GROMACS .gro file of C-alpha atoms in nm:
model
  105
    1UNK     CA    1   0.615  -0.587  -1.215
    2UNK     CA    2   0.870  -0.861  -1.132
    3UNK     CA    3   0.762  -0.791  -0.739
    4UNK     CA    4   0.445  -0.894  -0.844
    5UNK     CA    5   0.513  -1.189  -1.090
    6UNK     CA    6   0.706  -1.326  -0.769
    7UNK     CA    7   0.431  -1.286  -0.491
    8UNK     CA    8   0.222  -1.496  -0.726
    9UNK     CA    9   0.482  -1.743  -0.766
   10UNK     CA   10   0.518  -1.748  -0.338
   11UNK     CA   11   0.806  -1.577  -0.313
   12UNK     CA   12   0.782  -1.324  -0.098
   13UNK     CA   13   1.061  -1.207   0.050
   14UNK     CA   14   1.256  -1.175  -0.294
   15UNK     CA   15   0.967  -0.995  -0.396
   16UNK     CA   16   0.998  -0.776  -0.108
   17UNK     CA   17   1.316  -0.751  -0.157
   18UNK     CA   18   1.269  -0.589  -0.523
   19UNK     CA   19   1.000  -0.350  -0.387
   20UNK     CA   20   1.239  -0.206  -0.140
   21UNK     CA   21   1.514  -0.191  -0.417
   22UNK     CA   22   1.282   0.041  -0.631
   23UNK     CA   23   1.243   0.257  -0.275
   24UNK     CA   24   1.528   0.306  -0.226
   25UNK     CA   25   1.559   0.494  -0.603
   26UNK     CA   26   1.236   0.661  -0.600
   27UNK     CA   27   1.056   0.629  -0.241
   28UNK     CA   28   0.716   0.756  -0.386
   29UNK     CA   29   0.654   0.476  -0.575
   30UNK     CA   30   0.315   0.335  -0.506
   31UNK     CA   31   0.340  -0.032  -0.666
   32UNK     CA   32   0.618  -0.069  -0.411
   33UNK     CA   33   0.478   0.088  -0.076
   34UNK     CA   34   0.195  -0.120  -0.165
   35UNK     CA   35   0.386  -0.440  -0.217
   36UNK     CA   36   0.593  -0.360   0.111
   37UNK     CA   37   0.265  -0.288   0.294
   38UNK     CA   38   0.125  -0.616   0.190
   39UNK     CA   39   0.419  -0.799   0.276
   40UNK     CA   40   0.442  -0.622   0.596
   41UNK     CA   41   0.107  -0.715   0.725
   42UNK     CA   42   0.085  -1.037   0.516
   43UNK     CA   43   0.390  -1.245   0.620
   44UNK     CA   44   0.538  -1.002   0.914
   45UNK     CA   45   0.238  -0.897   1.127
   46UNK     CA   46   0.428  -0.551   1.135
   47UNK     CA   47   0.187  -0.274   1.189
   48UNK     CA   48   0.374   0.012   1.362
   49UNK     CA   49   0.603  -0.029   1.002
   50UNK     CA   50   0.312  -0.097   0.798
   51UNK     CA   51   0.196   0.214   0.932
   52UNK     CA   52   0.447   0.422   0.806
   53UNK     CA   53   0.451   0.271   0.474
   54UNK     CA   54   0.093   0.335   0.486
   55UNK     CA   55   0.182   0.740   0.542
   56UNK     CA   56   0.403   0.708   0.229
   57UNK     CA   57   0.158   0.550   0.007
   58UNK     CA   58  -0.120   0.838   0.101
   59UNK     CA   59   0.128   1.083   0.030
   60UNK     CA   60   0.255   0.967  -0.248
   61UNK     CA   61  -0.129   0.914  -0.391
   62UNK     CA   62  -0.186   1.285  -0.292
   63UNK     CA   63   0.169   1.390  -0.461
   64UNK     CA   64   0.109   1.150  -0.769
   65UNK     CA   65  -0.296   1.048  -0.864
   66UNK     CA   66  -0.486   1.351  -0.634
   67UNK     CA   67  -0.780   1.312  -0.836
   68UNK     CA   68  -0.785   0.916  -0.876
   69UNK     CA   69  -1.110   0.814  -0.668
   70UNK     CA   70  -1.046   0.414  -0.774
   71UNK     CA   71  -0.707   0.446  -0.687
   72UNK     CA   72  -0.795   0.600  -0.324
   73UNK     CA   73  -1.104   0.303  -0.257
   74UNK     CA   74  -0.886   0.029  -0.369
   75UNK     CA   75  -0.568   0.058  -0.173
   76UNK     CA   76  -0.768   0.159   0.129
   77UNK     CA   77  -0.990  -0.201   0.055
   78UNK     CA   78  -0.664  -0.385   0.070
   79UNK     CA   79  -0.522  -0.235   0.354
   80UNK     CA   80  -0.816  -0.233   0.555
   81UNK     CA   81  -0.911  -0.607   0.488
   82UNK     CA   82  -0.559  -0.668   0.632
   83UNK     CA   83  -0.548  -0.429   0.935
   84UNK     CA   84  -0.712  -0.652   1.188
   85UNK     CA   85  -0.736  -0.421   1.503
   86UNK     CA   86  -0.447  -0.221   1.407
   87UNK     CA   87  -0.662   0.132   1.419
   88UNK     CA   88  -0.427   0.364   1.296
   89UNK     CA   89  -0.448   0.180   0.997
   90UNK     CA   90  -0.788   0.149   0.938
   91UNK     CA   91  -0.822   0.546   1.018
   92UNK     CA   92  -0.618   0.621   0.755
   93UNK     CA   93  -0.792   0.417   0.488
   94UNK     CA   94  -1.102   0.537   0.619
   95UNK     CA   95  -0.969   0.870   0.525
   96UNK     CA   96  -0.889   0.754   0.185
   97UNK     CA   97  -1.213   0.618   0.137
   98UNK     CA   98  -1.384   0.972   0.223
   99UNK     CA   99  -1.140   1.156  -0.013
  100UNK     CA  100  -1.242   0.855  -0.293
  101UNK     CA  101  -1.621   0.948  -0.206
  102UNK     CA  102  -1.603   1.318  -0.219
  103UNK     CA  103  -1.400   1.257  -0.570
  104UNK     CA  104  -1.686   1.075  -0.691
  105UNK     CA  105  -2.016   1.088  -0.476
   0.00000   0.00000   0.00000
Protein backbone atom coordinates (compact mmCIF):
# COMPACT_ATOMS: atom_id res chain seq x y z
CA UNK A 1 0.00 0.00 0.00
CA UNK A 2 2.80 2.53 0.73
CA UNK A 3 4.20 1.48 -3.02
CA UNK A 4 1.15 2.75 -4.15
CA UNK A 5 0.52 5.90 -1.94
CA UNK A 6 4.10 6.85 -3.42
CA UNK A 7 3.53 6.29 -7.26
CA UNK A 8 0.66 8.70 -6.76
CA UNK A 9 2.73 11.09 -5.02
CA UNK A 10 5.57 10.69 -8.22
CA UNK A 11 7.85 8.83 -6.58
CA UNK A 12 8.70 6.11 -8.30
CA UNK A 13 11.69 4.68 -7.74
CA UNK A 14 11.17 4.63 -3.81
CA UNK A 15 8.09 3.06 -4.63
CA UNK A 16 9.83 0.59 -6.62
CA UNK A 17 12.05 0.25 -4.29
CA UNK A 18 9.34 -0.97 -1.58
CA UNK A 19 7.77 -3.36 -4.15
CA UNK A 20 11.01 -5.15 -4.60
CA UNK A 21 11.54 -5.14 -0.72
CA UNK A 22 8.20 -7.13 -0.30
CA UNK A 23 9.80 -9.62 -3.24
CA UNK A 24 12.31 -10.28 -1.89
CA UNK A 25 10.14 -11.78 1.40
CA UNK A 26 7.42 -13.30 -0.47
CA UNK A 27 8.15 -13.27 -4.43
CA UNK A 28 4.46 -14.24 -5.25
CA UNK A 29 3.10 -11.23 -4.27
CA UNK A 30 0.94 -9.75 -6.95
CA UNK A 31 0.55 -5.95 -5.72
CA UNK A 32 4.32 -5.97 -6.10
CA UNK A 33 5.04 -7.81 -9.52
CA UNK A 34 2.46 -5.53 -10.64
CA UNK A 35 3.98 -2.38 -9.25
CA UNK A 36 7.50 -3.60 -10.57
CA UNK A 37 5.91 -4.36 -13.96
CA UNK A 38 4.49 -0.93 -14.16
CA UNK A 39 7.52 0.67 -13.17
CA UNK A 40 9.44 -1.42 -15.49
CA UNK A 41 7.63 -0.48 -18.59
CA UNK A 42 6.51 2.94 -17.23
CA UNK A 43 9.77 4.77 -16.34
CA UNK A 44 12.47 1.99 -17.65
CA UNK A 45 11.24 0.86 -21.10
CA UNK A 46 12.47 -2.67 -19.83
CA UNK A 47 10.61 -5.37 -21.56
CA UNK A 48 12.85 -8.48 -21.65
CA UNK A 49 12.57 -7.80 -17.43
CA UNK A 50 9.11 -6.79 -17.58
CA UNK A 51 8.68 -9.97 -19.19
CA UNK A 52 9.72 -12.02 -16.55
CA UNK A 53 7.93 -10.18 -13.97
CA UNK A 54 5.08 -10.67 -16.18
CA UNK A 55 5.74 -14.79 -15.87
CA UNK A 56 5.66 -14.25 -12.06
CA UNK A 57 2.54 -12.35 -11.86
CA UNK A 58 0.60 -15.18 -14.12
CA UNK A 59 1.93 -17.65 -11.93
CA UNK A 60 1.40 -16.27 -9.01
CA UNK A 61 -2.47 -15.44 -10.21
CA UNK A 62 -2.68 -19.19 -11.14
CA UNK A 63 -0.97 -20.22 -7.59
CA UNK A 64 -3.05 -17.50 -5.63
CA UNK A 65 -6.75 -16.21 -7.37
CA UNK A 66 -7.18 -19.37 -10.18
CA UNK A 67 -10.70 -18.65 -10.36
CA UNK A 68 -10.59 -14.67 -10.29
CA UNK A 69 -11.85 -13.73 -13.96
CA UNK A 70 -11.58 -9.67 -12.95
CA UNK A 71 -8.39 -10.23 -11.59
CA UNK A 72 -7.07 -12.09 -14.92
CA UNK A 73 -8.85 -9.07 -17.48
CA UNK A 74 -7.53 -6.33 -15.43
CA UNK A 75 -3.84 -6.95 -15.06
CA UNK A 76 -3.74 -8.18 -18.62
CA UNK A 77 -5.60 -4.43 -19.56
CA UNK A 78 -2.74 -2.76 -17.82
CA UNK A 79 -0.06 -4.61 -19.15
CA UNK A 80 -1.21 -4.70 -22.52
CA UNK A 81 -2.00 -0.87 -22.76
CA UNK A 82 1.72 -0.57 -21.83
CA UNK A 83 3.38 -3.25 -24.04
CA UNK A 84 3.80 -1.23 -27.17
CA UNK A 85 5.26 -3.83 -29.69
CA UNK A 86 6.80 -5.85 -27.07
CA UNK A 87 4.82 -9.28 -28.27
CA UNK A 88 5.73 -11.56 -25.74
CA UNK A 89 3.97 -9.42 -23.59
CA UNK A 90 0.93 -8.90 -25.18
CA UNK A 91 0.76 -12.91 -25.81
CA UNK A 92 0.74 -13.48 -22.44
CA UNK A 93 -2.04 -11.10 -21.48
CA UNK A 94 -3.85 -12.29 -24.32
CA UNK A 95 -3.67 -15.57 -22.59
CA UNK A 96 -4.94 -14.09 -19.46
CA UNK A 97 -7.68 -12.56 -21.10
CA UNK A 98 -8.87 -16.08 -22.62
CA UNK A 99 -8.52 -17.78 -19.17
CA UNK A 100 -10.70 -14.46 -17.72
CA UNK A 101 -13.29 -15.31 -20.65
CA UNK A 102 -13.58 -18.97 -20.23
CA UNK A 103 -14.00 -18.10 -16.24
CA UNK A 104 -16.83 -16.05 -17.10
CA UNK A 105 -18.19 -16.25 -20.79
Amino acid sequence: QKATILIKSSDWEQAAEIAQRVLTKNPSNMEALMLTILYLQVRECRPSVTDSNLNDLVKAIEAHEPRNAELCYRVARTVARLSGNNTTALQKTHALVEKAHKLEP
